Amino acid sequence: MADEARIEHGLARINEPDPFVARAAQAELDGKTKPRGSLGRLERLAVQLAAIAGTTTPEPLRAVIVVAAADHGYAEEGVSAYPQEVTHQMLANFANGGAAVTVLARELGADVVVVDAGVSVPVEDERIRALRIGPGTANATHGPAMTRAQAARAIAAGLELADELATRGATALVLGEMGIGNTTAASALHAELLGVAAAEVCGPGTGLDADGVRRKVAVVERALAANSPVGPDPIDALARLGGFEIAFLAGVALGGAANRVAVVLDGFIVCAAALVAALLSPVAPAYFVAAHVSTEPGHALGLQALGLEPLLDLDLRLGEGSGGALALPLLRAARSILVEMATFATAGVTDAGR
Amino acid sequence: MADEARIEHGLARINEPDPFVARAAQAELDGKTKPRGSLGRLERLAVQLAAIAGTTTPEPLRAVIVVAAADHGYAEEGVSAYPQEVTHQMLANFANGGAAVTVLARELGADVVVVDAGVSVPVEDERIRALRIGPGTANATHGPAMTRAQAARAIAAGLELADELATRGATALVLGEMGIGNTTAASALHAELLGVAAAEVCGPGTGLDADGVRRKVAVVERALAANSPVGPDPIDALARLGGFEIAFLAGVALGGAANRVAVVLDGFIVCAAALVAALLSPVAPAYFVAAHVSTEPGHALGLQALGLEPLLDLDLRLGEGSGGALALPLLRAARSILVEMATFATAGVTDAGR
């Protein structure tokens, strides 16, 4: 119960981004030396970041990418092109800086925190945060992937990490993940939480062929049937359909909103975590920035349900937070436009758009 | 004739990016610790940049944004929401660093070269390169916007600047522009060079309403009629339908290709320059990177004709090179993926995609 109380406490701290600052930021943008609205999506992003920060002059972005990894009982069902050992191997690759997200973080100026939320065989490495909920989830086609207490513990741990990172100065948290089989967990959660058929949200993940996708649809259908009725509580849905890293990232998303920092969503699996967070706190999505829309068919549906407009559309399907990292320069650019551009008045440029 | 000879000399230096390096780069990417192709558009960009640089380990990007400004006789026809004096005023704003593109260049790490290719009233400022072809073009609805000799001089000057910047170490040239009335020139060139109706390529530019767009369509139709037959030579088309900055940027695009550096295209006006360059050198587009697709309806048509797939789609309609600047982090990211990521072999990760 302590974990559920911590979650309640976190939810109570979430307030909407400042609507007065949003209006002031839009007014400032309208005075800058460019036609009104001509920077399109970048202007909307600048307004959101200002409202989140509570000021029309937000500080330069300090971004931390949280890459949470876990293993999945779904992997027993042959739903991935890769064997389960890859989750473990990739944790070491993250720590050593050779993975895509770590390379992109260095190039684009973000810190990375790697979290073991429940890989089957732990990696002994002090550069990895061991916040292990268990040695991988159970196979959800036979019943709940985890207990409700485990789901709550994972969410509470995510909230706590967000508190810590915000306290240390982060102004944006990028959510990333790794876990063989986790597009299946994300598909099951999307189907359940959006009320759509498994076939609408299942895709090739990291590389299934058409037969593989059909198998995945069947696995998701069995998981939904084995856990029916899931019930209206998002924590229950999360527990039954799984993902320790998904639960953990739902907590990070809520913690980001509670700390008034931008929460940058990567791909489809992160979107499942964001959907859970949004069901727990309808205000939280105002803090979310959708970095991109992936090739996974359920992703666009999830983003639509969250009311989010993706920044990038680059046929990405890697995860790890890689798409989130790629969007960070756009956040920086949006802020710089708002804070650093000259106005018509100061630059002596004729303003026809008045 | 000296200018035309310099253009011929430039065209003769353009060879296709290295196809062997392209193949080797794709093979390298396939060995990196990620599912094959899972970084989508970013991987295709990495392959292109490697082929352009002639090595699978290209050096870190050094980008220069060339912002060329000029005035247009079209402005007499009331085709812009802004008065012509704004071109002059914005040149000073570029020099002072208050414009969107200069703010973005600072934030995203690019140099800016501001070129006066023919503003009606010159700005006296040593930070602006005065490569003036004339005090604005003539009104193309009454006949040619400029002489063929002027068009050739502008192209040759652009080629020369590209040579200089490449010699000083630039590995990417971003094309940007400023010029009240220049979406009309770009529309006329798109209509002529793509063989489509004026109504298909005319849009609101920096902020016309529906009536304004209809007027612009009529202006383009009159310009096309007044200059008919334009003839098959792209330099003739450029001279008749105009734009000193467009002609200059066509030269920069060709010069970038001749020097084997990436040429990053911004919006619709730059696309007109790229179309001219592509007609002069069918190999040149292999060096082009389309930063974004704007809201201007002709832009998507132009990019399609060039065979280019835009990186961003952010409802931008500012120009200046602003969209080009926003794409630079993606070029950096693509290079870093290729050069810095671990391979399955070195990281000890099981490769199922073989």
XYZ file of C-alpha atoms in Angstrom:
708
model
C 0.000 0.000 0.000
C 2.957 2.306 0.582
C 3.659 2.326 -3.155
C 0.067 3.121 -4.047
C 0.132 5.976 -1.535
C 3.313 7.302 -3.144
C 1.613 7.177 -6.521
C -1.418 9.045 -5.137
C 0.930 11.625 -3.678
C 2.642 12.035 -7.054
C -0.653 12.402 -8.897
C -1.758 15.095 -6.458
C 1.312 17.161 -7.388
C 0.411 17.345 -11.096
C -1.093 20.670 -12.172
C -1.639 21.902 -15.687
C 1.124 23.910 -17.366
C 0.611 27.663 -16.878
C -2.072 28.861 -19.349
C -1.175 32.536 -18.775
C 2.442 31.877 -19.675
C 1.253 29.977 -22.752
C -0.709 33.020 -23.899
C 2.191 35.362 -23.146
C 4.604 33.127 -25.049
C 2.349 33.118 -28.110
C 2.134 36.915 -27.931
C 5.930 37.138 -27.759
C 6.303 34.825 -30.754
C 3.847 36.987 -32.696
C 6.128 39.991 -32.161
C 9.239 38.257 -33.489
C 10.633 39.130 -36.931
C 8.815 36.497 -38.952
C 5.293 36.156 -40.330
C 2.828 35.062 -37.635
C 2.862 31.315 -37.173
C 5.436 30.776 -39.918
C 7.524 28.475 -37.738
C 4.528 26.158 -37.455
C 4.968 23.189 -35.163
C 8.093 24.771 -33.647
C 6.035 27.675 -32.308
C 3.490 25.352 -30.714
C 6.370 23.500 -29.086
C 7.878 26.757 -27.798
C 4.553 27.715 -26.228
C 4.252 24.319 -24.558
C 7.799 24.435 -23.169
C 7.228 27.935 -21.800
C 3.966 26.894 -20.133
C 5.681 23.858 -18.622
C 8.589 25.929 -17.317
C 6.195 28.627 -16.107
C 8.148 31.399 -17.832
C 8.445 32.900 -21.315
C 12.227 32.736 -20.915
C 12.875 29.091 -20.079
C 16.445 28.085 -19.331
C 18.481 26.099 -21.857
C 17.330 22.502 -22.043
C 18.985 19.947 -19.795
C 17.799 16.581 -21.016
C 18.173 13.154 -19.450
C 17.257 10.021 -21.367
C 15.928 7.292 -19.090
C 16.378 3.905 -20.771
C 14.499 1.265 -18.808
C 14.987 -2.417 -19.663
C 13.090 -5.542 -18.672
C 12.299 -9.024 -19.887
C 8.909 -10.391 -20.847
C 7.136 -13.703 -20.493
C 5.678 -13.019 -23.930
C 9.107 -13.912 -25.352
C 8.264 -17.613 -24.706
C 5.643 -17.285 -27.437
C 8.207 -16.527 -30.163
C 6.996 -12.964 -30.717
C 10.423 -11.443 -31.408
C 13.022 -11.871 -34.118
C 15.643 -11.752 -31.343
C 16.327 -14.158 -28.429
C 15.648 -12.943 -24.888
C 19.378 -12.815 -24.011
C 19.612 -9.680 -26.159
C 17.942 -7.575 -23.441
C 20.774 -8.464 -21.066
C 23.442 -7.965 -23.756
C 22.051 -4.565 -24.722
C 22.196 -3.339 -21.119
C 25.950 -3.752 -21.277
C 26.000 -2.047 -24.672
C 24.121 0.936 -23.178
C 26.585 1.125 -20.296
C 29.518 1.002 -22.711
C 28.044 3.737 -24.910
C 27.891 1.674 -28.113
C 24.120 1.546 -28.565
C 22.225 3.907 -30.832
C 20.642 5.909 -28.007
C 23.953 6.422 -26.222
C 25.676 7.509 -29.442
C 22.834 9.923 -30.188
C 22.862 11.239 -26.617
C 26.547 12.130 -26.903
C 26.067 13.731 -30.318
C 22.968 15.696 -29.346
C 23.898 16.606 -25.790
C 21.845 14.539 -23.340
C 22.693 12.424 -20.311
C 21.593 8.804 -20.187
C 20.400 6.876 -17.148
C 20.147 3.140 -17.766
C 17.701 1.287 -15.526
C 17.326 -2.437 -15.047
C 13.622 -2.644 -14.226
C 13.619 -6.426 -14.377
C 15.860 -8.203 -16.860
C 15.861 -11.993 -16.400
C 19.600 -12.191 -15.733
C 20.926 -8.997 -14.108
C 24.014 -7.213 -15.443
C 26.549 -6.460 -12.723
C 27.624 -2.939 -13.596
C 27.564 0.124 -11.369
C 26.628 2.278 -14.386
C 23.234 0.552 -14.465
C 20.589 1.426 -11.901
C 19.229 -1.832 -10.523
C 15.596 -1.055 -9.763
C 14.537 -4.592 -10.464
C 10.912 -5.498 -9.885
C 11.523 -9.149 -10.761
C 13.443 -11.437 -13.151
C 11.166 -10.651 -16.130
C 7.383 -10.804 -16.176
C 5.273 -13.958 -16.315
C 3.803 -15.070 -19.628
C 0.574 -13.018 -19.829
C -1.079 -15.542 -22.115
C -1.544 -17.689 -18.998
C -2.594 -14.929 -16.564
C -1.290 -11.640 -15.138
C 2.214 -10.607 -16.196
C 2.873 -9.276 -12.706
C 1.049 -8.579 -9.456
C -0.652 -5.281 -8.826
C 1.871 -4.666 -6.047
C 4.720 -5.100 -8.534
C 3.098 -2.676 -10.974
C 2.671 -0.119 -8.201
C 6.249 -0.609 -7.046
C 7.532 -0.012 -10.588
C 5.449 3.143 -11.029
C 6.542 4.478 -7.650
C 10.191 3.784 -8.531
C 9.774 5.719 -11.790
C 8.210 8.654 -9.954
C 11.105 8.653 -7.518
C 13.708 8.669 -10.283
C 11.950 11.591 -11.992
C 11.981 13.493 -8.685
C 15.706 12.860 -8.345
C 16.557 13.897 -11.921
C 14.418 17.045 -11.738
C 16.027 17.967 -8.428
C 19.428 17.600 -10.084
C 18.379 20.076 -12.770
C 16.841 18.127 -15.652
C 14.295 20.169 -17.614
C 13.375 17.343 -20.001
C 13.106 13.613 -19.436
C 13.241 11.405 -22.507
C 11.627 7.995 -22.074
C 13.367 5.041 -23.702
C 13.146 1.282 -23.339
C 14.659 -2.064 -24.191
C 13.110 -5.484 -23.760
C 12.778 -8.413 -26.137
C 9.046 -9.006 -26.532
C 7.980 -5.579 -25.324
C 6.167 -4.508 -28.496
C 3.801 -7.392 -27.680
C 3.182 -6.018 -24.183
C 2.701 -2.547 -25.689
C 0.298 -3.942 -28.296
C -1.770 -5.686 -25.607
C -1.919 -2.469 -23.552
C -2.875 -0.362 -26.568
C -5.611 -2.832 -27.547
C -6.973 -2.918 -23.998
C -6.678 0.777 -23.145
C -7.872 2.059 -26.534
C -10.535 -0.622 -26.915
C -9.366 -1.735 -30.353
C -8.663 -5.151 -31.852
C -5.217 -6.713 -31.492
C -4.814 -6.768 -35.279
C -5.070 -2.966 -35.365
C -2.108 -2.403 -33.071
C 0.263 -5.294 -33.815
C 3.129 -4.685 -36.213
C 6.509 -6.137 -37.121
C 8.261 -4.701 -34.050
C 12.002 -5.082 -34.558
C 11.578 -7.293 -37.615
C 8.802 -9.897 -37.782
C 7.515 -11.049 -41.150
C 3.784 -11.283 -41.967
C 3.499 -14.746 -40.352
C 5.245 -13.418 -37.275
C 2.810 -10.509 -37.011
C -0.133 -12.951 -37.277
C 1.371 -15.025 -34.444
C 1.774 -11.851 -32.402
C -1.876 -10.917 -32.934
C -2.893 -14.365 -31.688
C -0.620 -14.011 -28.642
C -2.128 -10.623 -27.773
C -5.627 -12.026 -28.193
C -4.786 -14.898 -25.846
C -3.286 -12.499 -23.298
C -6.408 -10.337 -23.391
C -8.640 -13.412 -23.035
C -6.556 -14.899 -20.193
C -6.815 -11.616 -18.288
C -10.456 -10.803 -18.992
C -12.053 -8.743 -17.573
C -9.049 -6.436 -17.152
C -11.130 -3.844 -15.339
C -11.144 -0.074 -15.601
C -8.116 0.591 -13.369
C -5.006 1.344 -15.494
C -2.700 -0.095 -12.818
C -4.613 -3.366 -13.063
C -4.371 -3.349 -16.858
C -0.659 -2.669 -16.618
C -0.154 -5.486 -14.117
C -2.062 -8.002 -16.184
C -0.621 -7.186 -19.605
C 2.791 -6.200 -18.433
C 5.995 -4.744 -18.764
C 8.162 -3.813 -15.747
C 9.907 -1.159 -17.888
C 6.530 0.092 -19.146
C 5.242 0.448 -15.582
C 8.466 2.135 -14.527
C 8.290 4.604 -17.444
C 4.652 5.395 -16.639
C 5.990 6.477 -13.262
C 8.763 8.569 -14.850
C 6.160 10.247 -17.080
C 3.991 11.114 -14.092
C 7.025 12.261 -12.139
C 8.074 14.518 -15.008
C 4.650 16.157 -15.008
C 4.695 16.456 -11.210
C 8.057 18.228 -11.438
C 6.973 20.484 -14.306
C 9.540 19.207 -16.785
C 8.947 18.187 -20.395
C 8.422 14.458 -20.913
C 9.668 13.412 -24.343
C 8.070 10.222 -25.629
C 9.977 7.922 -27.945
C 8.118 5.140 -29.727
C 5.296 2.637 -29.413
C 6.344 0.981 -26.151
C 6.840 4.332 -24.442
C 3.418 5.319 -25.769
C 1.896 2.429 -23.804
C 3.500 3.847 -20.661
C 2.186 7.306 -21.557
C -1.343 5.944 -22.013
C -1.241 4.417 -18.529
C 0.068 7.720 -17.118
C -2.663 9.658 -18.917
C -5.361 7.410 -17.481
C -3.950 7.982 -13.998
C -3.650 11.749 -14.563
C -5.602 13.353 -17.417
C -3.459 16.499 -16.992
C -0.147 14.688 -17.507
C -0.208 14.645 -21.358
C 0.112 18.438 -21.353
C 3.725 17.770 -20.315
C 4.299 15.192 -23.057
C 6.128 15.874 -26.323
C 5.747 13.138 -28.942
C 9.196 12.897 -30.512
C 8.101 10.860 -33.521
C 5.588 8.464 -34.953
C 7.048 5.078 -35.734
C 6.176 2.499 -38.354
C 4.406 0.387 -35.706
C 0.691 0.689 -36.583
C -0.541 1.130 -33.019
C 1.702 4.118 -32.366
C -0.316 6.643 -34.357
C -3.485 5.430 -32.614
C -1.886 5.835 -29.209
C -0.623 9.337 -29.956
C -4.037 10.305 -31.270
C -5.648 9.113 -28.053
C -3.135 11.218 -26.115
C -3.890 14.232 -28.331
C -0.244 14.495 -29.345
C 1.219 15.590 -32.664
C 4.576 13.908 -33.387
C 7.579 16.072 -34.278
C 9.341 13.578 -36.531
C 8.293 10.854 -38.961
C 11.473 9.064 -39.986
C 10.377 5.403 -40.268
C 12.071 4.676 -36.956
C 11.395 1.364 -35.212
C 14.337 0.946 -32.866
C 13.179 2.265 -29.520
C 15.765 2.773 -26.721
C 14.808 6.453 -26.684
C 16.575 6.951 -30.022
C 13.688 8.898 -31.555
C 13.364 10.930 -28.380
C 17.025 11.897 -28.597
C 16.591 12.966 -32.226
C 13.822 15.381 -31.236
C 15.855 17.194 -28.571
C 17.412 19.730 -30.973
C 13.885 20.770 -31.950
C 13.099 21.498 -28.294
C 16.293 23.552 -28.062
C 15.435 25.336 -31.300
C 11.914 26.134 -30.117
C 13.210 27.641 -26.911
C 15.854 29.713 -28.704
C 13.275 31.160 -31.100
C 11.166 32.306 -28.166
C 14.003 33.663 -26.061
C 16.563 34.982 -28.556
C 14.829 36.286 -31.686
C 14.539 40.024 -32.289
C 11.112 41.669 -32.358
C 9.775 43.815 -35.186
C 10.167 46.804 -32.885
C 13.750 46.193 -31.749
C 14.971 45.196 -35.226
C 13.220 48.045 -37.048
C 11.382 45.682 -39.390
C 7.977 46.693 -40.760
C 5.267 44.446 -39.317
C 2.513 43.862 -41.844
C 0.884 41.058 -39.916
C -0.661 43.224 -37.200
C 30.556 34.502 -71.859
C 33.157 34.264 -69.116
C 30.392 33.504 -66.613
C 28.855 30.823 -68.812
C 32.288 29.261 -69.230
C 32.735 29.250 -65.445
C 29.383 27.513 -65.095
C 30.390 24.900 -67.695
C 33.624 24.362 -65.813
C 31.673 23.891 -62.570
C 29.266 21.422 -64.158
C 32.172 19.397 -65.523
C 33.469 18.909 -61.968
C 30.285 17.240 -60.713
C 30.547 13.454 -60.395
C 28.122 11.143 -58.661
C 28.689 10.342 -54.965
C 30.730 7.167 -54.524
C 28.442 4.129 -55.054
C 30.990 1.733 -53.551
C 31.172 3.779 -50.373
C 27.368 3.839 -50.289
C 27.281 0.048 -50.381
C 30.012 -0.227 -47.764
C 28.185 2.239 -45.488
C 24.972 0.229 -45.713
C 26.895 -2.935 -44.862
C 28.422 -1.199 -41.841
C 25.017 -0.004 -40.671
C 23.682 -3.557 -41.014
C 26.350 -4.745 -38.587
C 25.494 -2.186 -35.894
C 23.620 -3.240 -32.732
C 20.085 -2.554 -33.936
C 17.618 -4.411 -36.143
C 18.421 -3.933 -39.847
C 16.979 -0.704 -41.157
C 15.372 0.188 -37.836
C 16.698 3.751 -37.961
C 14.785 4.273 -41.192
C 15.338 7.600 -42.889
C 18.372 8.275 -40.698
C 20.168 5.279 -42.191
C 19.467 6.388 -45.744
C 20.842 9.814 -44.818
C 23.974 8.260 -43.317
C 24.577 6.289 -46.519
C 24.158 9.437 -48.619
C 26.536 11.480 -46.448
C 29.154 8.735 -46.595
C 28.881 8.477 -50.379
C 29.186 12.254 -50.668
C 32.233 12.369 -48.400
C 33.722 9.341 -50.154
C 34.338 7.503 -46.877
C 32.370 5.386 -44.397
C 33.889 7.498 -41.615
C 33.001 11.065 -42.611
C 34.323 13.845 -40.416
C 31.999 15.732 -38.048
C 29.706 18.071 -39.930
C 30.828 21.644 -40.520
C 27.788 23.470 -41.828
C 27.513 26.921 -43.352
C 24.123 28.481 -44.019
C 24.167 30.740 -47.083
C 21.316 33.250 -46.842
C 20.954 35.078 -50.141
C 18.636 38.079 -50.379
C 17.265 40.002 -53.347
C 14.310 42.114 -54.380
C 11.726 41.294 -57.011
C 9.792 43.257 -59.589
C 6.885 40.954 -58.794
C 6.438 42.952 -55.561
C 4.874 45.764 -57.686
C 1.949 43.404 -58.270
C 0.986 43.236 -54.580
C 1.888 39.564 -54.211
C 3.229 39.784 -50.651
C 1.714 40.609 -47.285
C 4.882 42.629 -46.579
C 6.287 45.781 -48.238
C 9.499 45.501 -50.262
C 11.508 47.475 -47.695
C 11.395 44.391 -45.453
C 14.056 42.655 -47.584
C 16.484 45.467 -46.794
C 15.466 45.563 -43.121
C 15.883 41.825 -42.740
C 19.425 41.925 -44.127
C 20.370 44.078 -41.152
C 18.491 41.693 -38.849
C 20.522 38.770 -40.254
C 23.763 40.679 -39.722
C 22.760 41.508 -36.140
C 21.833 37.893 -35.390
C 18.200 38.565 -34.452
C 16.503 36.694 -37.295
C 15.188 33.143 -36.945
C 17.904 31.568 -39.076
C 20.706 33.286 -37.200
C 19.231 32.293 -33.822
C 18.854 28.697 -35.023
C 22.379 28.685 -36.454
C 23.822 29.676 -33.075
C 21.706 27.127 -31.230
C 22.409 24.277 -33.646
C 26.032 25.027 -34.475
C 26.287 26.434 -37.985
C 27.979 29.472 -39.495
C 25.938 31.954 -41.508
C 27.036 33.847 -44.609
C 24.623 36.611 -45.591
C 24.696 37.582 -49.257
C 23.119 40.608 -50.907
C 22.435 39.183 -54.362
C 20.471 42.267 -55.403
C 18.349 44.089 -52.855
C 16.865 47.325 -54.221
C 18.558 49.512 -51.601
C 21.880 48.019 -50.451
C 22.723 47.667 -46.754
C 26.134 49.089 -45.915
C 27.520 46.478 -43.543
C 30.797 44.594 -43.833
C 29.106 41.492 -42.383
C 27.050 41.214 -45.568
C 28.646 39.942 -48.768
C 27.706 42.363 -51.520
C 27.452 40.162 -54.620
C 24.801 42.347 -56.143
C 23.622 41.481 -59.628
C 21.329 44.523 -59.756
C 18.928 46.645 -57.656
C 16.158 44.017 -57.711
C 14.762 42.259 -60.764
C 12.407 43.778 -63.322
C 8.699 42.983 -63.124
C 8.454 39.676 -65.015
C 4.816 40.260 -65.906
C 6.123 42.722 -68.534
C 9.071 40.663 -69.819
C 12.264 39.021 -68.539
C 13.107 39.586 -64.865
C 16.794 39.827 -65.735
C 19.121 39.304 -68.676
C 20.669 35.941 -69.403
C 24.058 37.517 -68.629
C 22.802 38.520 -65.177
C 21.491 35.031 -64.497
C 24.823 33.527 -65.529
C 26.712 36.043 -63.388
C 24.594 35.130 -60.357
C 25.078 31.382 -60.881
C 28.823 31.823 -61.352
C 29.012 33.923 -58.175
C 27.192 31.168 -56.247
C 29.569 28.534 -57.592
C 32.501 30.665 -56.536
C 31.175 31.118 -52.992
C 30.642 27.351 -52.679
C 34.226 26.775 -53.790
C 35.447 29.228 -51.167
C 33.372 27.738 -48.333
C 34.344 24.164 -49.217
C 38.001 25.169 -49.379
C 37.643 26.654 -45.885
C 36.333 23.306 -44.609
C 32.554 23.308 -44.926
C 31.116 19.803 -45.354
C 27.498 20.961 -45.694
C 26.028 24.065 -47.307
C 22.511 25.040 -46.246
C 20.656 27.174 -48.780
C 18.504 29.986 -47.415
C 16.874 33.070 -48.882
C 15.054 36.304 -48.201
C 13.199 38.476 -50.688
C 9.743 40.014 -50.593
C 7.890 38.555 -53.556
C 10.160 35.574 -54.011
C 7.523 32.883 -53.521
C 5.973 34.326 -56.695
C 9.251 33.920 -58.588
C 9.582 30.396 -57.170
C 5.995 29.600 -58.183
C 6.612 30.797 -61.750
C 9.768 28.697 -61.972
C 8.061 25.611 -60.557
C 5.141 26.018 -62.976
C 7.497 26.446 -65.946
C 10.089 23.815 -65.041
C 7.594 21.166 -63.886
C 5.084 21.956 -66.624
C 2.160 22.429 -64.248
C -0.485 25.136 -63.905
C 0.199 28.230 -61.791
C -2.731 27.340 -59.519
C -1.029 24.077 -58.569
C 2.092 25.737 -57.205
C 0.881 29.055 -55.770
C 0.221 29.252 -52.029
C -0.072 31.836 -49.263
C 3.679 32.430 -49.031
C 4.349 34.422 -45.879
C 0.679 35.116 -45.292
C -1.673 35.841 -48.199
C -5.392 35.175 -47.833
C -7.422 33.305 -50.478
C -7.912 36.469 -52.563
C -4.199 37.148 -52.370
C -3.385 33.646 -53.589
C -5.784 34.116 -56.537
C -4.011 37.383 -57.418
C -0.678 35.591 -57.197
C -1.884 32.869 -59.576
C -2.905 35.583 -62.066
C 0.483 37.301 -61.709
C 2.329 34.031 -62.368
C 0.113 33.344 -65.393
C 0.893 36.808 -66.760
C 4.616 36.331 -66.175
C 4.544 32.992 -67.973
C 2.577 34.538 -70.875
C 4.833 37.605 -71.104
C 7.884 35.354 -71.340
C 6.495 32.693 -73.662
C 8.111 30.647 -75.065
C 10.561 30.369 -72.190
C 12.609 27.762 -74.028
C 14.225 24.583 -72.797
C 17.372 26.172 -71.336
C 17.090 26.436 -67.523
C 19.314 29.540 -67.454
C 16.864 31.222 -69.838
C 13.902 30.199 -67.686
C 15.670 31.520 -64.617
C 16.487 34.831 -66.333
C 12.946 35.353 -67.527
C 11.071 34.365 -64.373
C 13.615 35.588 -61.969
C 15.196 35.858 -58.758
C 18.794 37.025 -58.287
C 18.945 35.075 -55.007
C 17.429 32.023 -56.704
C 20.029 32.162 -59.477
C 22.793 32.654 -56.928
C 21.586 29.693 -54.849
C 21.394 27.491 -57.954
C 25.093 28.254 -58.297
C 25.780 27.424 -54.647
C 23.926 24.113 -55.082
C 26.022 23.224 -58.122
C 29.178 24.343 -56.355
C 28.339 22.166 -53.356
C 27.978 19.148 -55.631
C 31.197 20.029 -57.477
C 33.009 20.167 -54.136
C 31.444 16.928 -52.845
C 29.695 18.507 -49.891
C 26.102 17.998 -48.794
C 23.678 20.642 -50.050
C 20.821 21.099 -47.583
C 17.690 22.551 -49.129
C 15.342 24.698 -47.080
C 11.919 25.562 -48.479
C 10.004 26.316 -51.644
C 12.168 29.145 -52.987
C 15.339 27.144 -52.482
C 13.602 24.258 -54.239
C 13.257 26.466 -57.335
C 17.032 27.018 -57.252
C 17.549 23.265 -56.823
C 15.326 22.531 -59.831
C 17.420 24.852 -61.994
C 20.602 23.201 -60.703
C 19.180 19.734 -61.399
C 18.342 20.685 -64.983
C 21.893 21.931 -65.469
C 23.380 18.827 -63.814
C 21.211 15.709 -63.439
C 23.817 14.295 -61.031
C 23.637 17.264 -58.634
C 20.500 16.120 -56.710
C 22.457 13.170 -55.338
C 24.187 15.784 -53.160
C 20.921 17.373 -52.033
C 19.241 16.761 -48.689
C 15.669 18.049 -48.445
C 15.454 19.466 -44.930
C 11.670 19.727 -44.844
C 8.494 20.023 -46.835
C 6.698 23.297 -46.259
C 3.036 24.219 -46.365
C 3.527 25.869 -49.777
C 1.726 23.542 -52.226
C 4.397 23.626 -54.926
C 7.130 22.463 -52.587
C 6.081 18.816 -52.426
C 5.833 18.771 -56.238
C 9.312 20.221 -56.591
C 10.837 17.754 -54.143
C 9.115 14.890 -55.932
C 10.585 16.042 -59.245
C 14.001 16.116 -57.601
C 13.446 12.614 -56.190
C 13.993 13.877 -52.649
C 12.349 12.715 -49.431
C 12.085 15.525 -46.860
C 13.435 14.961 -43.347
C 10.989 17.222 -41.505
C 7.347 18.219 -41.896
C 6.712 20.943 -39.326
C 4.329 23.334 -41.131
C 7.215 25.735 -41.712
C 6.768 28.629 -44.122
C 9.444 31.110 -43.096
C 12.381 30.446 -45.364
C 15.750 32.122 -44.577
C 17.268 28.643 -44.281
C 15.414 28.116 -40.994
C 14.165 24.655 -41.958
C 17.602 23.759 -43.254
C 19.145 24.697 -39.918
C 16.599 22.547 -38.083
C 17.641 19.495 -40.111
C 21.362 19.782 -39.320
C 21.194 17.767 -36.074
C 19.731 14.894 -38.098
C 22.758 14.987 -40.404
C 25.033 14.942 -37.352
C 23.012 12.103 -35.845
C 23.164 10.066 -39.059
C 26.931 10.405 -39.232
C 27.383 9.471 -35.569
C 25.295 6.317 -35.977
C 27.498 5.205 -38.846
C 30.814 6.107 -37.258
C 30.320 5.540 -33.529
C 27.857 2.705 -32.910
C 29.099 -0.678 -31.738
C 28.702 -3.734 -33.967
C 27.005 -6.980 -32.950
C 30.453 -8.566 -32.956
C 32.282 -5.982 -30.832
C 29.418 -5.573 -28.352
C 28.760 -9.312 -27.986
C 25.104 -8.964 -28.942
C 23.348 -11.861 -30.686
C 22.484 -10.924 -34.267
C 19.245 -12.545 -35.339
C 18.884 -10.471 -38.489
C 21.599 -12.224 -40.449
